[in-house]
Every structure is written in C-alpha cells, then in structure tokens.
Amino acid sequence: MALLEVQSLQKIYTTRFGAQKVQALTNVTFTVEAGEFVAIMGESGSGKTTLLNILAALYRPTTGQVLLEGRSFADVKESEKAAFRRDHLGFVFQDFNLLDTFSVRDNILLPLVLQNKPLDEMERRLTPLVTKLGLQGLEAKFPYEISGGQKQRTAVARALITEPRLLLADEPTGALDSKASAKLMRMFEDVHRSGQTLLMVTHSAQAASYASRVLFIKDGEVYNQIYSGNAGRDAFYQRIIATLTALSDGGVAGD
Amino acid sequence: MTKLIYFRLALTNLWKNRQTYLPFLLASTLLTFTQYSFLMITFNPGLSKVHGGMQFQVILTLGIVVVSLFSAIFLFYANGFLIKRRKKEMGLYSILGMEKKHIARVLLHELSLTWLFSMALGIGLGILLGRLMFLLIRLAIRIDVPLVGSVNLPAVWITLGLFAVLFLLLILCNTWQVRSVDPVELLRGGRTGEREPKARWFLAILGVLTMGAGYWLAQRVQNPMAAIALFLVAVVLVIVGTYLMFLSGSIALLKLLKRHKRYYYSSRHFVTVSGMLYRMKQNAAGLASIAILCTMAMITIGTTVGLYNGSEKMLSEYYPSDLQVTFADEAALRDAQALNATFARQAGVSVTDAHAFTGYEAAFAIDHETVLPSSALTYASMNDYGKMHDALLMTQDTWAALEGEPLNLAPDELALWTTAAQRPTALTVGSRRFSLRYLESLPVVPCMSHGSAITKSYIVVPDAAAIRSILEAAQATADDQAPVYTLQCNVQGDRATLERYYAAIETQATDWKDHSLRIKGNLREEWYAMHGGFLFIGIFLGFIFLMGTALILYFKQISEGYQDHDRFIILQKVGMSNDEVRATVRRQILLVFYLPLAVAVCHVAGSLHMMILMLQLFGLMDVPYIALNTFAAALGVAIFYWLFYRQTAKTYYRMVKF
C-alpha cells in the first residue's frame, strides 16, 4: 500500500457572491510510496500551492480524496485536524515561519511541547537532529541572529522532530541564495536516505534534481512525471530542464 | 498653492489614520473641555462674593494645575505612540522624494489641525455645557454661583494659549524625531529585529525595595501630620517602584519561569511565557501607567466622594452642638444663658440639649507616660505629632453634673476619653503619678473652643489641684491657666425662624467681651463649598485619569494586534488548533488585563491607612466608612475598566482573526 494516495482531486474556488468560479485543480491523481522523495513542479498558477494545502489538510478538495496510510483525510474530524497534522505531517515553508519570540532550540521543540511530550524525550530527539542539520552551537540564538539557511534548517528540524510520516515542503529554497539552497537540499537528501518520505513543491530545477521523482503540474492536472534513475544528479537536472521546456512550449489548454 | 498641498496632505493623513488619531483628538478635546470649564468657573465674576466661593476657587486652581500637568504628560505619550507607528509611512514619503523638512511640515500641519479641532470642540462644548455646570454646582455643591453667560474670554484665551504651547512642543518633538532618523531606517520603522529582553536584576530588586519602602512608609505612619508630610514621598516611591517592577521585575520573573524547564516546556505555559516576555518588554511602561492611573482614579474618586458624603459626620466631630459660646468669666455665661432662652422664645425656635460647664483647655504632649509641654518634643520624628493632645480638663464634680453620672475617682486616678492611638495605663504629672481609667462613651459631647487635627482628649480629674498640676506640667500660657465657661445647645426650627434666631445671637455677640461664638450652620456652608469643590474636581479628574487609561489600553491593543496576527498564524501552521490558539490569546490578554488592575487595587489597599489618617485632618474619623467608600470607588473604576477592555478586545480579536 502506498503511503500517500491522491485520488482525482478537483478544487474549485467560488468568489464571495458565487458569480465566478475558478478551477485550481482539475483532476490530480498520484501516489507516494514510503521512503520516496517527490518534487512537484509547475508554473505560478498551475495549482501547486492549492495541492499542497489540500495535502496539508488545510483545504478540503471539491471532489476526490487524499489517503494517508489508507486513512482518508475526510474521515478526520475538524476538531482533530490540528492534532492530526501535528502528529503525522511535518511542514517546511518558503518564509521559514519561525517564531521570533523563541530561541532556535525552543522553535524546534515547539511541536513536541504542543504534544505534551516529557522533557527527557524532547532532549533525546533534539540532540541528534541538531547535529544532523548542522545547528550545533546555535541552539540559544534567536531567529534574527542567524542566517536564512540556518533559519530554514531550524524549520526543517522543527518539522522532523515529531517523526512525521510525511514531510511537506513548500518552496523551501525560495528565500535562500544558491549556496544555502545547495546545502539545504543536501540535507534533504540525507534525510531522505535515512528513510524519511518527502514531498516538495518547488520552482527550482536545481532543487528538484535532488528528488527521486518529479511530478509536473499544468493547468490543474499532472502533466508528466520523471524518475531520477541511476544516471546521477546532473543528468536528472538536464531531463528536468528539458521537460520544463516542453511544458512551456506545449499548447495552452485555452483561455 | 504649495501651502494648500501640505494642508490637504495633512487632512488626508488624519483621515487615513483615524483609527488612532480619533482617540487622540477625543482625548485632547476632553482635556480642553475640562480646562476651559475649570477656568470659566474660576473666573465667574460673582463667585468670590458668595459664601464658600473663595474656597471653591482655590480648589479649582489646584485642579487647573493638575489638568495642565496631566495634559502635558498625556499628549506627549500619545503623540510618541502615533509617530512611532507612522515611521514607515514617513520613510515612504522620503523615498517618493519628499525632503525631511517637507515631512516635518506635513506633521506640523497635522498637529495644527488637531489643535484647531480640539480647541473648537473642547471650548465649544465648554460654552454649551457651561450653564449646566453652574446649575450642577448650585445643586450638588450648594454654592450660589451666579448664573452668568458661559462665554468667558480670559478663560478662552488661557485655554488656547496653554494648549498652543503644548502642541508647539509636540511639533518641535516631531520635527526632531524626523530629522534624527535616516530614510532607510524610517522605511523599516519598528521592524528591526526584536531582541529578547534581558533580566535586569539590579533594577528589579531596586523596584521591590522602593515599592516595599513606599508601602512600609504608608503602613508605619501613625498620625495625620506625619501622613500629610510623608504622603508625597510614599506616592513617589510607589510610582517609581511600580514602573521598575513592571519594566524589570516582570521580565526577571518570566525569565525565572523560563529557566524552570518542567514548567516552561508544557503546552499551557510555553507560548504564554515567551509571548509575555516580549509583551512586557513593549508594554511594561504602558501597563505601569495604567496601574498608576487606575490607582489615582480610585483614590481621587474614593476620597472626594467620602469627604463629601462624610461632611455631616465630620461637622458633628468639630461642632458637637448647633451653637456654642465660650466666655472668660462666669457672669457673662449666666447672662448669655438667659439671653439665649429669650432669643429662642422670640424667634420661635426650640432649644434642646443646653448645657453650661466650666473647664480648662490645654495643649500638651504625652510621652513615656508623662505630661510634657508641647515644646519638649523635637518633632524630628513624625510620630511626635501623634503624642500631642488637645485636651479639655474638668473636675469630676463638673463632669457628673454635665454627663449625669458620677465617676467616683480615687485621689490618684484620672478618667480619660481620647482619640489617641496609644493608651498608657498610668500618667506622671509633675511630681504626681496617676493611674488612668479610660471612658468609652460620652452621653454629652462637650464642646471645645477649637477643634483641630491633633488628638482630642477629655480628662476628668479628682480635684482642682490636679488641674493645676497638669497646666503647670504643660507650661500653659496665662490665658490657658484661666477657666473657660462654655454654653452649648441644639436648636430646631424652620429656615426663617432659625435665621432670625442666629441673627439675634450674632448681633448680641458684638457686645460680648472675650468670647468665641461658633454656629454649626455657618461652618456647614463653608465645608460644603470646600468638600463639594473637591468632589467636583475629583470626579472630573477621576474621569480624565480613566480616559488616560482607556487610551493607553486602546493604543496597546492596536500595536499588539498586528504583531500577534502573524505570530498566531505561524502557531496554527505548526499544528496548534484554532481553539488552542484562541485559548492562548485569551490567557495572555487576561494576564495583561488583570495585572494593572490587581496592582491598582493593591496600591489602594496599601494607601488606605494613610488616607484614613489624612482624612482625619478634615475631621473624618469613621474608618469603616472611608474603607467602604474607597472600595466602592475601586469597584466602579474596575467595572469601567472591564467594560472598556471588552470593547478594545473586540477590535483586537478582529485584528488577530485568521
């Protein structure tokens, strides 16, 4: 059984007075196996963010459903949604979303504190994670004292500390320079190798080339998907670029 | 033409920032209105001629000074807040090509407009409500203020001038603010990285010490004179202590909580503690000000209402009888007794409780169970004032005739009725030593020729020799060595007959030698003028303090709302449910809400002892009554605060909502 099953998702936004309808997702179907690192690419307005928000259980799809380990999101009660997200999913955002009132250490521990985990368990999980993400010595610092790359790694640590089934990343390199981006993606690769399932939405072919599979979305549908195979990252990068070119050259579905 | 552009820009700015400028304008209007009303009443041409008018004018002048000071502090605070919020906007102007002097000129126009609006509204309101104000004074304060027109030019000019000076200072302050910052920084505004506040232990401990000293002082004073002298010191200590405690103490405490890991790392406290830490950093001064203002409102309203309502009670403390006359010789007393009966019969009033007696009046000190002349005390310690006694001395025969109850004193025994707190069991007078018997009730309260703030005592002695010993020990003057012959009585009748009766007495009194005449009714008028005056400005000032509280509260909520909005969205993304977020917001808000109020109630409770002593100076002795009044005022202020808070909290929730 796949870890995540996305079945014919459709999302239609209605303007406030119902006069106009905007179709963000037409028909999206795919699955993610446990241990996979999937990147989703697409142009602005292709429906990436809508898809991610549905996967994050923040939005409800108009039709279709999402299953995590066979359990449908629709079956999760509204009152349990927050706990469900907190316990099963990890999030990394483009603009880090760190709380400026917390130190790096406290930002990372935040989800565990919300889960009411005992103090020694927090410590036990924190130490290896800090080492893995290269945050040693920064624990007592505050978000305004560290670099963008360090902020994003703090956010990744915060997402991973709950040991989520699935890590969702929304343009994680969007606010980083190329050096910090490369460093972050290498860490994603490490995390992936240690068995973590990741799903990342990105604009950057460079970032996507670290994934094991890339899905392309256009006009609210899965347009194509390619696997990295064994040819190495550079070759995969070239194939992603080629697909993107084909994607933008391909006919427009109509206005 | 260009002038018009500045003007129009200023006008649109005010309109666009109306969420914050409207409260500012309202506050400044209310201050103008109060100032104009006080001035207009003081300058009422007939006021100084009516009974009690002078006292009222003096009290109003006091009010004018307080309002002026408060206006200055308040306008500066509000202006500072508004400017800080608009730095980004100013940065944008300079990016768009406006020079600093142009920005300063826009700000100048804005403030000028605000001044103009608040003057027009405030003075206009003052003129409109002027008649009502005069009527209010006539009815509530019982001063017959002439009902003249409420347009008073000197009052208008002074109000205009005073606020013009204040606004000019604000303009200078703003110009300096704009000039001292560079545009890039202006554009960034308050968005520079927030540092976590440091716990400043020294200041926190200093805060505890000053606050403790203030409270200690307030609890330790034992008599009214000391209370008056030390009141200001205690107030300053407590105000400084409050600011330090809010600024450093709160942060030190939160840091301590944070260090306690098992407490800090739990879902209930984690977000609250760290959130409060930043909240306190930004708002400590505002919260401390709210606490102080609430305290001032509670005390001002509590004491003035208490003083006014207690006037009748105090009158009977000072003047136990409606009429009292003292003479230096007995024949005069006998004459007066006969005349009094005649006047009463002629005027048609009935006289009751008439008593005549002989006594001696003396002022002395009692220290270490010994009677000393009042000059023997150094008054280096404030408590020396508590050792002073204003006493009426009587033999036990006189006492038995007056009170109708023989005391049967032993030769070395004194009976004593006193308001003093200290009650020794024996007393040394010169070479004699007396044991003391305390009297708890007085069937007839004998009048003394002068009521005062000093401890009042009635001393009954076994024989005339004991009186002489006491007078000698007190080193009484030749005047005080002589006996005082007192006539006292109560009088009932309607207004016209009473007037006739008192007029006859007062006319007759011009022929009496060495006498002192005291008519309760006359004092009553003076007192109502004075206490009514206090009540009048007390309620006005109380409302102004509350308005200050309200405005600070409102500004605080607004400035926090936007920041909290972002913060709570993140918390929600990280997995906090809507309800959890709401509960956290509520917890923080309630903490911030109750803290100043709790501190204010604490301050009021702490000041109560001192207030009671000071009110004794006015003759108000009833402790439970004072306490009741003060706490009623505290409750009233708390209710107002709560109502207003609920209103601002709505605005706040609307901002934080996601």
mmCIF file of N, CA and C in Angstrom, chain B residues 269-333:
data_model
loop_
_atom_site.group_PDB
_atom_site.id
_atom_site.type_symbol
_atom_site.label_atom_id
_atom_site.label_comp_id
_atom_site.label_asym_id
_atom_site.label_seq_id
_atom_site.Cartn_x
_atom_site.Cartn_y
_atom_site.Cartn_z
ATOM 1 N N HIS B 269 2.126 26.581 29.144
ATOM 2 C CA HIS B 269 2.949 27.734 29.511
ATOM 3 C C HIS B 269 3.939 28.185 28.437
ATOM 4 N N PHE B 270 4.301 27.245 27.542
ATOM 5 C CA PHE B 270 5.372 27.507 26.583
ATOM 6 C C PHE B 270 5.155 28.808 25.798
ATOM 7 N N VAL B 271 4.040 28.862 25.098
ATOM 8 C CA VAL B 271 3.773 30.030 24.253
ATOM 9 C C VAL B 271 3.451 31.255 25.107
ATOM 10 N N THR B 272 2.735 31.021 26.204
ATOM 11 C CA THR B 272 2.336 32.151 27.047
ATOM 12 C C THR B 272 3.546 32.854 27.656
ATOM 13 N N VAL B 273 4.448 32.073 28.254
ATOM 14 C CA VAL B 273 5.600 32.680 28.931
ATOM 15 C C VAL B 273 6.465 33.464 27.950
ATOM 16 N N SER B 274 6.782 32.831 26.801
ATOM 17 C CA SER B 274 7.674 33.531 25.881
ATOM 18 C C SER B 274 6.957 34.722 25.241
ATOM 19 N N GLY B 275 5.653 34.571 25.015
ATOM 20 C CA GLY B 275 4.885 35.697 24.466
ATOM 21 C C GLY B 275 4.839 36.858 25.437
ATOM 22 N N MET B 276 4.614 36.533 26.700
ATOM 23 C CA MET B 276 4.534 37.571 27.731
ATOM 24 C C MET B 276 5.838 38.331 27.862
ATOM 25 N N LEU B 277 6.933 37.598 27.670
ATOM 26 C CA LEU B 277 8.256 38.212 27.788
ATOM 27 C C LEU B 277 8.378 39.391 26.824
ATOM 28 N N TYR B 278 7.949 39.191 25.574
ATOM 29 C CA TYR B 278 8.032 40.266 24.585
ATOM 30 C C TYR B 278 6.973 41.334 24.833
ATOM 31 N N ARG B 279 5.815 40.863 25.238
ATOM 32 C CA ARG B 279 4.725 41.779 25.522
ATOM 33 C C ARG B 279 5.131 42.745 26.638
ATOM 34 N N MET B 280 5.755 42.203 27.663
ATOM 35 C CA MET B 280 6.150 43.038 28.791
ATOM 36 C C MET B 280 7.221 44.023 28.358
ATOM 37 N N LYS B 281 8.114 43.562 27.465
ATOM 38 C CA LYS B 281 9.171 44.461 27.014
ATOM 39 C C LYS B 281 8.557 45.674 26.332
ATOM 40 N N GLN B 282 7.566 45.428 25.487
ATOM 41 C CA GLN B 282 6.988 46.537 24.732
ATOM 42 C C GLN B 282 6.002 47.361 25.547
ATOM 43 N N ASN B 283 5.339 46.715 26.494
ATOM 44 C CA ASN B 283 4.208 47.392 27.116
ATOM 45 C C ASN B 283 4.344 47.670 28.593
ATOM 46 N N ALA B 284 5.519 47.319 29.142
ATOM 47 C CA ALA B 284 5.656 47.472 30.586
ATOM 48 C C ALA B 284 5.323 48.905 31.021
ATOM 49 N N ALA B 285 5.882 49.877 30.284
ATOM 50 C CA ALA B 285 5.659 51.267 30.686
ATOM 51 C C ALA B 285 4.176 51.610 30.590
ATOM 52 N N GLY B 286 3.536 51.156 29.509
ATOM 53 C CA GLY B 286 2.107 51.417 29.347
ATOM 54 C C GLY B 286 1.280 50.782 30.454
ATOM 55 N N LEU B 287 1.619 49.533 30.782
ATOM 56 C CA LEU B 287 0.867 48.835 31.819
ATOM 57 C C LEU B 287 1.068 49.484 33.174
ATOM 58 N N ALA B 288 2.321 49.888 33.439
ATOM 59 C CA ALA B 288 2.593 50.564 34.709
ATOM 60 C C ALA B 288 1.782 51.857 34.778
ATOM 61 N N SER B 289 1.723 52.580 33.652
ATOM 62 C CA SER B 289 0.951 53.824 33.633
ATOM 63 C C SER B 289 -0.520 53.543 33.893
ATOM 64 N N ILE B 290 -1.026 52.455 33.281
ATOM 65 C CA ILE B 290 -2.434 52.108 33.516
ATOM 66 C C ILE B 290 -2.661 51.837 34.997
ATOM 67 N N ALA B 291 -1.732 51.085 35.597
ATOM 68 C CA ALA B 291 -1.881 50.762 37.021
ATOM 69 C C ALA B 291 -1.912 52.039 37.851
ATOM 70 N N ILE B 292 -0.998 52.970 37.545
ATOM 71 C CA ILE B 292 -0.914 54.209 38.321
ATOM 72 C C ILE B 292 -2.177 55.053 38.110
ATOM 73 N N LEU B 293 -2.600 55.161 36.849
ATOM 74 C CA LEU B 293 -3.782 55.978 36.553
ATOM 75 C C LEU B 293 -5.024 55.408 37.229
ATOM 76 N N CYS B 294 -5.151 54.079 37.184
ATOM 77 C CA CYS B 294 -6.303 53.450 37.844
ATOM 78 C C CYS B 294 -6.262 53.740 39.338
ATOM 79 N N THR B 295 -5.072 53.625 39.917
ATOM 80 C CA THR B 295 -4.938 53.908 41.345
ATOM 81 C C THR B 295 -5.367 55.343 41.642
ATOM 82 N N MET B 296 -4.884 56.265 40.816
ATOM 83 C CA MET B 296 -5.211 57.677 41.046
ATOM 84 C C MET B 296 -6.702 57.910 40.924
ATOM 85 N N ALA B 297 -7.314 57.287 39.901
ATOM 86 C CA ALA B 297 -8.764 57.459 39.722
ATOM 87 C C ALA B 297 -9.498 56.923 40.943
ATOM 88 N N MET B 298 -9.105 55.733 41.401
ATOM 89 C CA MET B 298 -9.785 55.119 42.549
ATOM 90 C C MET B 298 -9.642 55.997 43.783
ATOM 91 N N ILE B 299 -8.431 56.455 44.052
ATOM 92 C CA ILE B 299 -8.201 57.230 45.273
ATOM 93 C C ILE B 299 -8.881 58.594 45.183
ATOM 94 N N THR B 300 -8.759 59.240 44.021
ATOM 95 C CA THR B 300 -9.360 60.568 43.879
ATOM 96 C C THR B 300 -10.869 60.500 44.076
ATOM 97 N N ILE B 301 -11.507 59.571 43.350
ATOM 98 C CA ILE B 301 -12.964 59.477 43.453
ATOM 99 C C ILE B 301 -13.365 59.023 44.849
ATOM 100 N N GLY B 302 -12.657 58.000 45.358
ATOM 101 C CA GLY B 302 -12.982 57.457 46.673
ATOM 102 C C GLY B 302 -12.912 58.506 47.767
ATOM 103 N N THR B 303 -11.806 59.255 47.827
ATOM 104 C CA THR B 303 -11.653 60.218 48.918
ATOM 105 C C THR B 303 -12.601 61.397 48.771
ATOM 106 N N THR B 304 -12.773 61.900 47.538
ATOM 107 C CA THR B 304 -13.623 63.082 47.416
ATOM 108 C C THR B 304 -15.089 62.749 47.689
ATOM 109 N N VAL B 305 -15.521 61.572 47.204
ATOM 110 C CA VAL B 305 -16.901 61.173 47.496
ATOM 111 C C VAL B 305 -17.058 60.953 48.992
ATOM 112 N N GLY B 306 -16.044 60.296 49.596
ATOM 113 C CA GLY B 306 -16.087 60.030 51.028
ATOM 114 C C GLY B 306 -16.132 61.315 51.827
ATOM 115 N N LEU B 307 -15.309 62.258 51.422
ATOM 116 C CA LEU B 307 -15.224 63.537 52.125
ATOM 117 C C LEU B 307 -16.566 64.268 52.048
ATOM 118 N N TYR B 308 -17.153 64.249 50.846
ATOM 119 C CA TYR B 308 -18.405 64.973 50.654
ATOM 120 C C TYR B 308 -19.537 64.330 51.444
ATOM 121 N N ASN B 309 -19.639 63.003 51.280
ATOM 122 C CA ASN B 309 -20.720 62.302 51.986
ATOM 123 C C ASN B 309 -20.528 62.310 53.493
ATOM 124 N N GLY B 310 -19.260 62.440 53.910
ATOM 125 C CA GLY B 310 -18.997 62.393 55.337
ATOM 126 C C GLY B 310 -19.028 63.755 55.994
ATOM 127 N N SER B 311 -19.360 64.799 55.222
ATOM 128 C CA SER B 311 -19.313 66.162 55.752
ATOM 129 C C SER B 311 -20.113 66.312 57.038
ATOM 130 N N GLU B 312 -21.326 65.759 57.041
ATOM 131 C CA GLU B 312 -22.214 65.918 58.194
ATOM 132 C C GLU B 312 -21.613 65.266 59.428
ATOM 133 N N LYS B 313 -21.044 64.078 59.188
ATOM 134 C CA LYS B 313 -20.406 63.328 60.258
ATOM 135 C C LYS B 313 -19.249 64.136 60.848
ATOM 136 N N MET B 314 -18.462 64.731 59.953
ATOM 137 C CA MET B 314 -17.294 65.491 60.394
ATOM 138 C C MET B 314 -17.707 66.737 61.148
ATOM 139 N N LEU B 315 -18.808 67.358 60.671
ATOM 140 C CA LEU B 315 -19.285 68.581 61.326
ATOM 141 C C LEU B 315 -19.554 68.306 62.800
ATOM 142 N N SER B 316 -20.194 67.171 63.090
ATOM 143 C CA SER B 316 -20.506 66.910 64.489
ATOM 144 C C SER B 316 -19.263 66.551 65.299
ATOM 145 N N GLU B 317 -18.196 66.116 64.611
ATOM 146 C CA GLU B 317 -16.936 65.917 65.324
ATOM 147 C C GLU B 317 -16.375 67.264 65.776
ATOM 148 N N TYR B 318 -16.405 68.211 64.850
ATOM 149 C CA TYR B 318 -15.850 69.530 65.158
ATOM 150 C C TYR B 318 -16.757 70.300 66.099
ATOM 151 N N TYR B 319 -18.023 70.352 65.715
ATOM 152 C CA TYR B 319 -19.013 71.114 66.474
ATOM 153 C C TYR B 319 -20.081 70.153 66.969
ATOM 154 N N PRO B 320 -19.925 69.636 68.185
ATOM 155 C CA PRO B 320 -20.917 68.664 68.668
ATOM 156 C C PRO B 320 -22.304 69.290 68.795
ATOM 157 N N SER B 321 -22.386 70.605 68.966
ATOM 158 C CA SER B 321 -23.696 71.246 69.131
ATOM 159 C C SER B 321 -23.927 72.280 68.045
ATOM 160 N N ASP B 322 -25.210 72.615 67.845
ATOM 161 C CA ASP B 322 -25.554 73.611 66.819
ATOM 162 C C ASP B 322 -24.958 74.973 67.150
ATOM 163 N N LEU B 323 -24.942 75.276 68.444
ATOM 164 C CA LEU B 323 -24.436 76.596 68.859
ATOM 165 C C LEU B 323 -23.497 76.388 70.042
ATOM 166 N N GLN B 324 -22.377 77.070 70.031
ATOM 167 C CA GLN B 324 -21.529 77.022 71.218
ATOM 168 C C GLN B 324 -20.867 78.386 71.417
ATOM 169 N N VAL B 325 -20.874 78.826 72.686
ATOM 170 C CA VAL B 325 -20.223 80.106 73.021
ATOM 171 C C VAL B 325 -19.341 79.856 74.234
ATOM 172 N N THR B 326 -18.135 80.389 74.202
ATOM 173 C CA THR B 326 -17.285 80.287 75.386
ATOM 174 C C THR B 326 -16.984 81.686 75.892
ATOM 175 N N PHE B 327 -16.887 81.791 77.218
ATOM 176 C CA PHE B 327 -16.620 83.084 77.845
ATOM 177 C C PHE B 327 -15.458 82.949 78.808
ATOM 178 N N ALA B 328 -14.909 84.114 79.180
ATOM 179 C CA ALA B 328 -13.792 84.103 80.120
ATOM 180 C C ALA B 328 -14.272 84.275 81.565
ATOM 181 N N ASP B 329 -15.502 84.766 81.767
ATOM 182 C CA ASP B 329 -15.970 84.855 83.161
ATOM 183 C C ASP B 329 -17.385 84.306 83.312
ATOM 184 N N GLU B 330 -17.667 83.877 84.516
ATOM 185 C CA GLU B 330 -18.884 83.121 84.758
ATOM 186 C C GLU B 330 -20.137 83.979 84.627
ATOM 187 N N ALA B 331 -20.024 85.250 85.015
ATOM 188 C CA ALA B 331 -21.179 86.141 84.940
ATOM 189 C C ALA B 331 -21.685 86.258 83.505
ATOM 190 N N ALA B 332 -20.758 86.400 82.590
ATOM 191 C CA ALA B 332 -21.115 86.506 81.170
ATOM 192 C C ALA B 332 -21.877 85.272 80.722
ATOM 193 N N LEU B 333 -21.425 84.118 81.221
ATOM 194 C CA LEU B 333 -22.088 82.865 80.852
ATOM 195 C C LEU B 333 -23.540 82.859 81.331
#
